[in-house]
């Protein structure tokens, strides 16, 4: 019995390890196009600044480590074709330049997503980079060592762009950020975007919002970025405008692609092809609040999906499930933590919910305890049932508040639960009542007023 | 219509504020024995060391602040007798030394708990203190300013004793701690106690466990503590062996006292007396995991109970509920955060549950991210249903893990939920999979093995 996994990193290597743990006999091979099978992609921005000192720290496991588990990992190998009926693969050894055929009994597709480079003139200039894999950060490092850039432009105000901006600042660069939308951190509400923009300004990152890059200017090497009638001089550009799922291999083999553009899988991570599972950044899943399909490419989710795909692929039956996601995420920009879970107010309205929301800004611990910092929290609730639909937080301890709210949404809690919920209090760790409890109490007032409004108008 | 509240601090003042917000007309009077109506008792240990600089920082609100809300707060007033049938109170003005009568339409009893001073010879020596109210910390401060103690003995290895030990160390005292049980932090499992004891040792606090204090030795002023055949020289003793609920007033008036020794209330915070509600450290409530009565005197819970008592007392009907607690708590001792929620393994077994548990010790964030520290997490689950019954955590980020688990228990989540739950990941805030997810995965393995064991023996 032979299990083949296409793609490593989080989902693929997790599927492989899980399969090996459950079945010591099965042949397991992982094909990976990049030179490292298992890395922390989320750590890449921190490698730019030296917050993470060496690239080796981001390599979770080497092929040799996998070999000890009796998992064959072939890096620099691209799977070019999948014949699902014949259970065969066409593989190219990129180092040797040779192609060969392989076969499988069961297959897990975990080929991830790739960075989008928009069709901007000059995107191929030296000094214009994306940041998706270790090889990209190697290239940036080589370039910075050779040219010692003083000014940098980051294109894209999502979390990758913001993390990159922070880390380029840390090594003394003068950083500008260009975002096409009218604000950064567009996945969040306006209140959060304003806080992120203030944090950028505080650290002298100039943010240009509502601006589309028209051209990267330079001869051979980048010299400037042209947008909105001006040209901004720069020595380095990093583009972080998004990623898209790698679906070609599966789609050409006949696998169903979902409405988000990623591979469709059921809750057992099965694709529409027989004996083919998929996991990670290349698949879509269910948003547990909206109920609709969603594509949320994140390392932790990929890891969890990989576990389910590996378990079911090795046993061949639908033993475990991956129910879906809440769209939970967090990032740090300078001293500001920014997290969200569930639906934003606009997403909730778009999904057809009647929405009631409440927001607060309070200290993250007892105000008299050293280190106390402000944190913003917004709760979004279903106006008919009171159920929590989403939360956004920005500030000190935003990670904790986001995780409490994510768990609350997972547990289908409503605002009366959150008023009385028994969270841990001690002055070094929180205010007497958690910001979650305080915000839920305000939410309760909004519900009372809404009820009174209904009564008054009846 | 007149609402009287006996006792301030967390529950009483919250009830008063809530009542005023809901009803601008009602007369509201709060009687409080101590000189400050509203303080953060949890901050007292930090006042010893100057981590909290002034006593004023712990005073949440003054009587003048309450007066602006049209709430009459009379401090240094003790309510000595309650006539529930006649709705009358006997009150003593402690400053003036005079007694007077008052009446109410509705009453909230929120008189809290008092520190237990065990009947040890010499407990009345100068330099032997408890630490329950601001007045206690004033006395300790006066004593330390006068006598500049170099050595201190803390009696009691619960969270108060541990916090006090840390704060006395911070100001350069040589601190010993004496605990009657065979380990400190007895409310936690052995794994946590060991970590706390290691943290004490690391900071040169000598802990004597399994030792009962036989005598406080000295002439007028403390000179030593005698236990287990030795005498330990000391200049200061702080006793933190526990507190007990103040129930005399209510009990003598005929209110039902529960099996924990605290005042019994229903989920609307009503006592068995007509038009008398109670809240805070003087009442018992329901443990939402065991289902039994429990007395958990904590500031945040008191606050939540006060809100419910105040709401229902002002409206006179059972509008809102306080369902109960999970026994969630956290404390800090030096650099170690220690939290728990739900039942410990032993408490779960005592409550009749079949128990499966799992524990891990991992980094609190990506191992390569600066500041990463180890954190211990133990999950306790119902062996038949898989439901989470409790969690204990010690280390960096224990507060976050405790709150995630508290929310999970509140939401009745089981280990398969916790394997797939969508928590927030980014290298500065967590490992790729939250310790909660990692521990749940180990828990899942324990369940699999248990099932296989059952199958093998069938």
mmCIF file of N, CA and C in Angstrom, chain A residues 181-283:
data_model
loop_
_atom_site.group_PDB
_atom_site.id
_atom_site.type_symbol
_atom_site.label_atom_id
_atom_site.label_comp_id
_atom_site.label_asym_id
_atom_site.label_seq_id
_atom_site.Cartn_x
_atom_site.Cartn_y
_atom_site.Cartn_z
ATOM 1 N N UNK A 181 -6.775 49.822 -1.455
ATOM 2 C CA UNK A 181 -8.039 50.172 -0.794
ATOM 3 C C UNK A 181 -7.861 51.466 -0.013
ATOM 4 N N UNK A 182 -8.969 51.971 0.533
ATOM 5 C CA UNK A 182 -8.877 53.262 1.211
ATOM 6 C C UNK A 182 -8.376 53.164 2.644
ATOM 7 N N UNK A 183 -8.024 51.926 3.057
ATOM 8 C CA UNK A 183 -7.431 51.771 4.390
ATOM 9 C C UNK A 183 -6.651 50.463 4.452
ATOM 10 N N UNK A 184 -5.743 50.353 5.408
ATOM 11 C CA UNK A 184 -4.994 49.100 5.580
ATOM 12 C C UNK A 184 -5.833 48.140 6.416
ATOM 13 N N UNK A 185 -5.374 46.902 6.502
ATOM 14 C CA UNK A 185 -6.062 45.865 7.301
ATOM 15 C C UNK A 185 -7.546 45.801 6.948
ATOM 16 N N UNK A 186 -7.793 45.635 5.670
ATOM 17 C CA UNK A 186 -9.154 45.718 5.135
ATOM 18 C C UNK A 186 -10.051 44.584 5.628
ATOM 19 N N UNK A 187 -9.453 43.496 6.099
ATOM 20 C CA UNK A 187 -10.262 42.385 6.606
ATOM 21 C C UNK A 187 -10.929 42.746 7.923
ATOM 22 N N UNK A 188 -10.505 43.876 8.502
ATOM 23 C CA UNK A 188 -11.028 44.310 9.795
ATOM 24 C C UNK A 188 -11.946 45.513 9.608
ATOM 25 N N UNK A 189 -12.626 45.857 10.667
ATOM 26 C CA UNK A 189 -13.465 47.046 10.647
ATOM 27 C C UNK A 189 -12.625 48.314 10.657
ATOM 28 N N UNK A 190 -13.302 49.445 10.427
ATOM 29 C CA UNK A 190 -12.647 50.744 10.330
ATOM 30 C C UNK A 190 -11.882 51.090 11.612
ATOM 31 N N UNK A 191 -12.457 50.760 12.778
ATOM 32 C CA UNK A 191 -11.831 51.109 14.064
ATOM 33 C C UNK A 191 -10.441 50.481 14.166
ATOM 34 N N UNK A 192 -10.318 49.261 13.671
ATOM 35 C CA UNK A 192 -9.026 48.575 13.738
ATOM 36 C C UNK A 192 -8.068 49.177 12.720
ATOM 37 N N UNK A 193 -8.552 49.426 11.521
ATOM 38 C CA UNK A 193 -7.684 50.012 10.491
ATOM 39 C C UNK A 193 -7.089 51.326 10.979
ATOM 40 N N UNK A 194 -7.905 52.146 11.624
ATOM 41 C CA UNK A 194 -7.402 53.427 12.130
ATOM 42 C C UNK A 194 -6.292 53.231 13.150
ATOM 43 N N UNK A 195 -6.459 52.231 14.003
ATOM 44 C CA UNK A 195 -5.424 51.960 15.009
ATOM 45 C C UNK A 195 -4.133 51.450 14.361
ATOM 46 N N UNK A 196 -4.273 50.650 13.334
ATOM 47 C CA UNK A 196 -3.084 50.147 12.643
ATOM 48 C C UNK A 196 -2.375 51.305 11.939
ATOM 49 N N UNK A 197 -3.150 52.173 11.302
ATOM 50 C CA UNK A 197 -2.540 53.317 10.603
ATOM 51 C C UNK A 197 -1.831 54.252 11.585
ATOM 52 N N UNK A 198 -2.427 54.420 12.766
ATOM 53 C CA UNK A 198 -1.775 55.247 13.795
ATOM 54 C C UNK A 198 -0.462 54.599 14.241
ATOM 55 N N UNK A 199 -0.463 53.283 14.345
ATOM 56 C CA UNK A 199 0.752 52.574 14.772
ATOM 57 C C UNK A 199 1.853 52.705 13.706
ATOM 58 N N UNK A 200 1.463 52.636 12.437
ATOM 59 C CA UNK A 200 2.433 52.838 11.356
ATOM 60 C C UNK A 200 3.024 54.245 11.440
ATOM 61 N N UNK A 201 2.148 55.224 11.611
ATOM 62 C CA UNK A 201 2.596 56.624 11.667
ATOM 63 C C UNK A 201 3.557 56.831 12.838
ATOM 64 N N UNK A 202 3.225 56.224 13.969
ATOM 65 C CA UNK A 202 4.055 56.340 15.172
ATOM 66 C C UNK A 202 5.475 55.845 14.912
ATOM 67 N N UNK A 203 5.599 54.889 14.017
ATOM 68 C CA UNK A 203 6.919 54.336 13.711
ATOM 69 C C UNK A 203 7.441 54.831 12.365
ATOM 70 N N UNK A 204 6.889 55.968 11.930
ATOM 71 C CA UNK A 204 7.388 56.647 10.732
ATOM 72 C C UNK A 204 7.289 55.834 9.448
ATOM 73 N N UNK A 205 6.326 54.930 9.398
ATOM 74 C CA UNK A 205 6.023 54.283 8.125
ATOM 75 C C UNK A 205 4.960 55.131 7.449
ATOM 76 N N UNK A 206 5.271 55.589 6.254
ATOM 77 C CA UNK A 206 4.322 56.423 5.524
ATOM 78 C C UNK A 206 3.381 55.499 4.755
ATOM 79 N N UNK A 207 2.087 55.581 5.069
ATOM 80 C CA UNK A 207 1.121 54.720 4.385
ATOM 81 C C UNK A 207 0.334 55.521 3.356
ATOM 82 N N UNK A 208 0.362 55.052 2.113
ATOM 83 C CA UNK A 208 -0.440 55.658 1.032
ATOM 84 C C UNK A 208 -1.614 54.723 0.779
ATOM 85 N N UNK A 209 -2.817 55.138 1.152
ATOM 86 C CA UNK A 209 -3.980 54.288 0.906
ATOM 87 C C UNK A 209 -4.767 54.828 -0.282
ATOM 88 N N UNK A 210 -5.580 53.944 -0.862
ATOM 89 C CA UNK A 210 -6.357 54.334 -2.040
ATOM 90 C C UNK A 210 -5.483 54.622 -3.241
ATOM 91 N N UNK A 211 -4.318 54.008 -3.266
ATOM 92 C CA UNK A 211 -3.369 54.263 -4.365
ATOM 93 C C UNK A 211 -3.007 52.947 -5.062
ATOM 94 N N UNK A 212 -3.086 52.978 -6.378
ATOM 95 C CA UNK A 212 -2.679 51.794 -7.163
ATOM 96 C C UNK A 212 -1.295 52.049 -7.765
ATOM 97 N N UNK A 213 -0.416 51.060 -7.593
ATOM 98 C CA UNK A 213 0.911 51.179 -8.204
ATOM 99 C C UNK A 213 0.767 51.077 -9.714
ATOM 100 N N UNK A 214 1.340 52.062 -10.438
ATOM 101 C CA UNK A 214 1.222 52.066 -11.895
ATOM 102 C C UNK A 214 2.448 51.458 -12.552
ATOM 103 N N UNK A 215 3.590 51.681 -11.918
ATOM 104 C CA UNK A 215 4.812 51.166 -12.543
ATOM 105 C C UNK A 215 5.936 51.079 -11.517
ATOM 106 N N UNK A 216 6.728 50.023 -11.640
ATOM 107 C CA UNK A 216 7.996 49.973 -10.919
ATOM 108 C C UNK A 216 9.049 50.522 -11.877
ATOM 109 N N UNK A 217 9.749 51.563 -11.458
ATOM 110 C CA UNK A 217 10.634 52.284 -12.365
ATOM 111 C C UNK A 217 12.093 51.922 -12.083
ATOM 112 N N UNK A 218 12.857 51.792 -13.127
ATOM 113 C CA UNK A 218 14.281 51.527 -12.949
ATOM 114 C C UNK A 218 14.868 50.937 -14.205
ATOM 115 N N UNK A 219 16.194 50.891 -14.261
ATOM 116 C CA UNK A 219 16.854 50.244 -15.391
ATOM 117 C C UNK A 219 17.598 49.046 -14.824
ATOM 118 N N UNK A 220 17.039 47.887 -15.033
ATOM 119 C CA UNK A 220 17.642 46.688 -14.452
ATOM 120 C C UNK A 220 17.284 46.553 -12.986
ATOM 121 N N UNK A 221 17.571 47.602 -12.217
ATOM 122 C CA UNK A 221 17.303 47.558 -10.776
ATOM 123 C C UNK A 221 16.267 48.623 -10.407
ATOM 124 N N UNK A 222 15.483 48.323 -9.397
ATOM 125 C CA UNK A 222 14.405 49.230 -8.974
ATOM 126 C C UNK A 222 14.976 50.574 -8.517
ATOM 127 N N UNK A 223 14.261 51.650 -8.895
ATOM 128 C CA UNK A 223 14.721 52.983 -8.511
ATOM 129 C C UNK A 223 13.554 53.777 -7.926
ATOM 130 N N UNK A 224 12.325 53.420 -8.346
ATOM 131 C CA UNK A 224 11.173 54.160 -7.849
ATOM 132 C C UNK A 224 9.867 53.443 -8.133
ATOM 133 N N UNK A 225 8.829 53.903 -7.446
ATOM 134 C CA UNK A 225 7.495 53.356 -7.655
ATOM 135 C C UNK A 225 6.584 54.510 -8.054
ATOM 136 N N UNK A 226 5.877 54.340 -9.189
ATOM 137 C CA UNK A 226 5.032 55.402 -9.692
ATOM 138 C C UNK A 226 3.570 55.098 -9.358
ATOM 139 N N UNK A 227 2.886 56.051 -8.732
ATOM 140 C CA UNK A 227 1.452 55.910 -8.431
ATOM 141 C C UNK A 227 0.873 57.300 -8.221
ATOM 142 N N UNK A 228 -0.401 57.445 -8.581
ATOM 143 C CA UNK A 228 -1.136 58.681 -8.328
ATOM 144 C C UNK A 228 -0.403 59.939 -8.776
ATOM 145 N N UNK A 229 0.308 59.855 -9.880
ATOM 146 C CA UNK A 229 0.949 61.045 -10.412
ATOM 147 C C UNK A 229 2.284 61.390 -9.788
ATOM 148 N N UNK A 230 2.730 60.604 -8.824
ATOM 149 C CA UNK A 230 4.047 60.878 -8.233
ATOM 150 C C UNK A 230 4.950 59.663 -8.411
ATOM 151 N N UNK A 231 6.221 59.898 -8.187
ATOM 152 C CA UNK A 231 7.154 58.762 -8.198
ATOM 153 C C UNK A 231 7.907 58.782 -6.875
ATOM 154 N N UNK A 232 7.820 57.662 -6.176
ATOM 155 C CA UNK A 232 8.462 57.546 -4.873
ATOM 156 C C UNK A 232 9.778 56.809 -5.068
ATOM 157 N N UNK A 233 10.889 57.459 -4.700
ATOM 158 C CA UNK A 233 12.184 56.792 -4.866
ATOM 159 C C UNK A 233 12.322 55.657 -3.862
ATOM 160 N N UNK A 234 12.894 54.558 -4.305
ATOM 161 C CA UNK A 234 13.094 53.431 -3.391
ATOM 162 C C UNK A 234 14.230 52.546 -3.882
ATOM 163 N N UNK A 235 14.772 51.777 -2.946
ATOM 164 C CA UNK A 235 15.856 50.847 -3.289
ATOM 165 C C UNK A 235 15.400 49.400 -3.239
ATOM 166 N N UNK A 236 14.169 49.209 -2.729
ATOM 167 C CA UNK A 236 13.686 47.836 -2.520
ATOM 168 C C UNK A 236 12.162 47.865 -2.519
ATOM 169 N N UNK A 237 11.563 46.856 -3.140
ATOM 170 C CA UNK A 237 10.102 46.720 -3.110
ATOM 171 C C UNK A 237 9.758 45.306 -2.674
ATOM 172 N N UNK A 238 8.850 45.185 -1.733
ATOM 173 C CA UNK A 238 8.304 43.859 -1.437
ATOM 174 C C UNK A 238 6.807 43.912 -1.643
ATOM 175 N N UNK A 239 6.340 42.990 -2.500
ATOM 176 C CA UNK A 239 4.925 42.958 -2.867
ATOM 177 C C UNK A 239 4.228 41.876 -2.045
ATOM 178 N N UNK A 240 3.241 42.287 -1.293
ATOM 179 C CA UNK A 240 2.457 41.325 -0.517
ATOM 180 C C UNK A 240 0.992 41.611 -0.718
ATOM 181 N N UNK A 241 0.518 41.403 -1.954
ATOM 182 C CA UNK A 241 -0.878 41.755 -2.254
ATOM 183 C C UNK A 241 -1.801 40.541 -2.222
ATOM 184 N N UNK A 242 -1.256 39.412 -1.768
ATOM 185 C CA UNK A 242 -2.153 38.270 -1.660
ATOM 186 C C UNK A 242 -1.573 37.020 -2.259
ATOM 187 N N UNK A 243 -2.261 35.921 -2.032
ATOM 188 C CA UNK A 243 -1.846 34.638 -2.579
ATOM 189 C C UNK A 243 -3.062 33.987 -3.201
ATOM 190 N N UNK A 244 -2.824 32.995 -4.080
ATOM 191 C CA UNK A 244 -3.958 32.238 -4.589
ATOM 192 C C UNK A 244 -3.659 30.753 -4.587
ATOM 193 N N UNK A 245 -4.699 29.945 -4.444
ATOM 194 C CA UNK A 245 -4.478 28.508 -4.269
ATOM 195 C C UNK A 245 -3.922 27.860 -5.527
ATOM 196 N N UNK A 246 -3.023 26.898 -5.374
ATOM 197 C CA UNK A 246 -2.493 26.126 -6.488
ATOM 198 C C UNK A 246 -3.472 24.983 -6.775
ATOM 199 N N UNK A 247 -4.230 25.135 -7.826
ATOM 200 C CA UNK A 247 -5.263 24.124 -8.084
ATOM 201 C C UNK A 247 -5.080 23.391 -9.410
ATOM 202 N N UNK A 248 -4.111 23.841 -10.245
ATOM 203 C CA UNK A 248 -4.011 23.311 -11.610
ATOM 204 C C UNK A 248 -3.933 21.793 -11.655
ATOM 205 N N UNK A 249 -3.038 21.226 -10.849
ATOM 206 C CA UNK A 249 -2.827 19.774 -10.880
ATOM 207 C C UNK A 249 -4.135 19.028 -10.639
ATOM 208 N N UNK A 250 -4.855 19.440 -9.580
ATOM 209 C CA UNK A 250 -6.096 18.754 -9.222
ATOM 210 C C UNK A 250 -7.195 19.052 -10.239
ATOM 211 N N UNK A 251 -7.265 20.304 -10.672
ATOM 212 C CA UNK A 251 -8.332 20.691 -11.604
ATOM 213 C C UNK A 251 -8.180 19.955 -12.940
ATOM 214 N N UNK A 252 -6.933 19.893 -13.440
ATOM 215 C CA UNK A 252 -6.707 19.197 -14.716
ATOM 216 C C UNK A 252 -7.022 17.707 -14.612
ATOM 217 N N UNK A 253 -6.907 17.176 -13.405
ATOM 218 C CA UNK A 253 -7.235 15.763 -13.198
ATOM 219 C C UNK A 253 -8.733 15.556 -13.002
ATOM 220 N N UNK A 254 -9.502 16.657 -12.987
ATOM 221 C CA UNK A 254 -10.956 16.538 -12.894
ATOM 222 C C UNK A 254 -11.535 16.792 -11.520
ATOM 223 N N UNK A 255 -10.705 17.215 -10.572
ATOM 224 C CA UNK A 255 -11.230 17.487 -9.220
ATOM 225 C C UNK A 255 -12.123 18.715 -9.257
ATOM 226 N N UNK A 256 -13.165 18.661 -8.456
ATOM 227 C CA UNK A 256 -14.089 19.782 -8.397
ATOM 228 C C UNK A 256 -13.426 20.969 -7.694
ATOM 229 N N UNK A 257 -13.594 22.156 -8.279
ATOM 230 C CA UNK A 257 -13.094 23.396 -7.692
ATOM 231 C C UNK A 257 -14.302 24.144 -7.117
ATOM 232 N N UNK A 258 -14.170 24.666 -5.924
ATOM 233 C CA UNK A 258 -15.291 25.344 -5.273
ATOM 234 C C UNK A 258 -15.444 26.778 -5.718
ATOM 235 N N UNK A 259 -16.486 27.443 -5.230
ATOM 236 C CA UNK A 259 -16.763 28.834 -5.631
ATOM 237 C C UNK A 259 -15.671 29.820 -5.215
ATOM 238 N N UNK A 260 -14.837 29.478 -4.256
ATOM 239 C CA UNK A 260 -13.765 30.391 -3.843
ATOM 240 C C UNK A 260 -12.564 30.280 -4.773
ATOM 241 N N UNK A 261 -12.587 29.259 -5.665
ATOM 242 C CA UNK A 261 -11.445 29.048 -6.546
ATOM 243 C C UNK A 261 -10.451 28.035 -6.003
ATOM 244 N N UNK A 262 -10.702 27.513 -4.825
ATOM 245 C CA UNK A 262 -9.824 26.492 -4.252
ATOM 246 C C UNK A 262 -10.478 25.111 -4.409
ATOM 247 N N UNK A 263 -9.692 24.068 -4.154
ATOM 248 C CA UNK A 263 -10.200 22.697 -4.326
ATOM 249 C C UNK A 263 -11.318 22.433 -3.318
ATOM 250 N N UNK A 264 -12.404 21.847 -3.806
ATOM 251 C CA UNK A 264 -13.509 21.515 -2.903
ATOM 252 C C UNK A 264 -13.237 20.169 -2.232
ATOM 253 N N UNK A 265 -13.404 20.123 -0.934
ATOM 254 C CA UNK A 265 -13.288 18.862 -0.182
ATOM 255 C C UNK A 265 -14.496 18.738 0.737
ATOM 256 N N UNK A 266 -14.818 17.502 1.149
ATOM 257 C CA UNK A 266 -15.866 17.343 2.154
ATOM 258 C C UNK A 266 -15.235 17.442 3.540
ATOM 259 N N UNK A 267 -16.024 17.215 4.590
ATOM 260 C CA UNK A 267 -15.498 17.406 5.944
ATOM 261 C C UNK A 267 -14.451 16.353 6.304
ATOM 262 N N UNK A 268 -14.312 15.324 5.463
ATOM 263 C CA UNK A 268 -13.245 14.345 5.685
ATOM 264 C C UNK A 268 -12.005 14.647 4.860
ATOM 265 N N UNK A 269 -12.014 15.808 4.218
ATOM 266 C CA UNK A 269 -10.916 16.279 3.377
ATOM 267 C C UNK A 269 -10.785 15.450 2.094
ATOM 268 N N UNK A 270 -11.854 14.785 1.692
ATOM 269 C CA UNK A 270 -11.875 14.065 0.425
ATOM 270 C C UNK A 270 -12.166 15.037 -0.716
ATOM 271 N N UNK A 271 -11.438 14.908 -1.810
ATOM 272 C CA UNK A 271 -11.788 15.640 -3.025
ATOM 273 C C UNK A 271 -12.863 14.847 -3.765
ATOM 274 N N UNK A 272 -13.259 15.335 -4.927
ATOM 275 C CA UNK A 272 -14.245 14.587 -5.720
ATOM 276 C C UNK A 272 -13.602 13.432 -6.474
ATOM 277 N N UNK A 273 -12.282 13.297 -6.419
ATOM 278 C CA UNK A 273 -11.592 12.202 -7.099
ATOM 279 C C UNK A 273 -11.461 11.005 -6.149
ATOM 280 N N UNK A 274 -11.543 9.788 -6.671
ATOM 281 C CA UNK A 274 -11.458 8.620 -5.793
ATOM 282 C C UNK A 274 -10.084 8.489 -5.155
ATOM 283 N N UNK A 275 -10.060 8.213 -3.863
ATOM 284 C CA UNK A 275 -8.814 8.003 -3.124
ATOM 285 C C UNK A 275 -7.860 9.199 -3.181
ATOM 286 N N UNK A 276 -8.413 10.384 -3.372
ATOM 287 C CA UNK A 276 -7.598 11.599 -3.339
ATOM 288 C C UNK A 276 -8.159 12.554 -2.274
ATOM 289 N N UNK A 277 -7.348 12.845 -1.283
ATOM 290 C CA UNK A 277 -7.692 13.818 -0.248
ATOM 291 C C UNK A 277 -6.889 15.095 -0.536
ATOM 292 N N UNK A 278 -7.302 16.198 0.042
ATOM 293 C CA UNK A 278 -6.523 17.433 -0.103
ATOM 294 C C UNK A 278 -6.609 18.229 1.186
ATOM 295 N N UNK A 279 -5.603 19.059 1.419
ATOM 296 C CA UNK A 279 -5.526 19.800 2.678
ATOM 297 C C UNK A 279 -4.636 21.018 2.516
ATOM 298 N N UNK A 280 -4.856 21.999 3.367
ATOM 299 C CA UNK A 280 -3.981 23.164 3.417
ATOM 300 C C UNK A 280 -4.443 24.310 2.543
ATOM 301 N N UNK A 281 -3.497 25.137 2.140
ATOM 302 C CA UNK A 281 -3.808 26.380 1.433
ATOM 303 C C UNK A 281 -4.446 26.176 0.064
ATOM 304 N N UNK A 282 -4.458 24.931 -0.460
ATOM 305 C CA UNK A 282 -5.043 24.712 -1.787
ATOM 306 C C UNK A 282 -6.526 24.359 -1.718
ATOM 307 N N UNK A 283 -7.100 24.192 -0.528
ATOM 308 C CA UNK A 283 -8.510 23.798 -0.438
ATOM 309 C C UNK A 283 -9.360 24.887 0.205
#
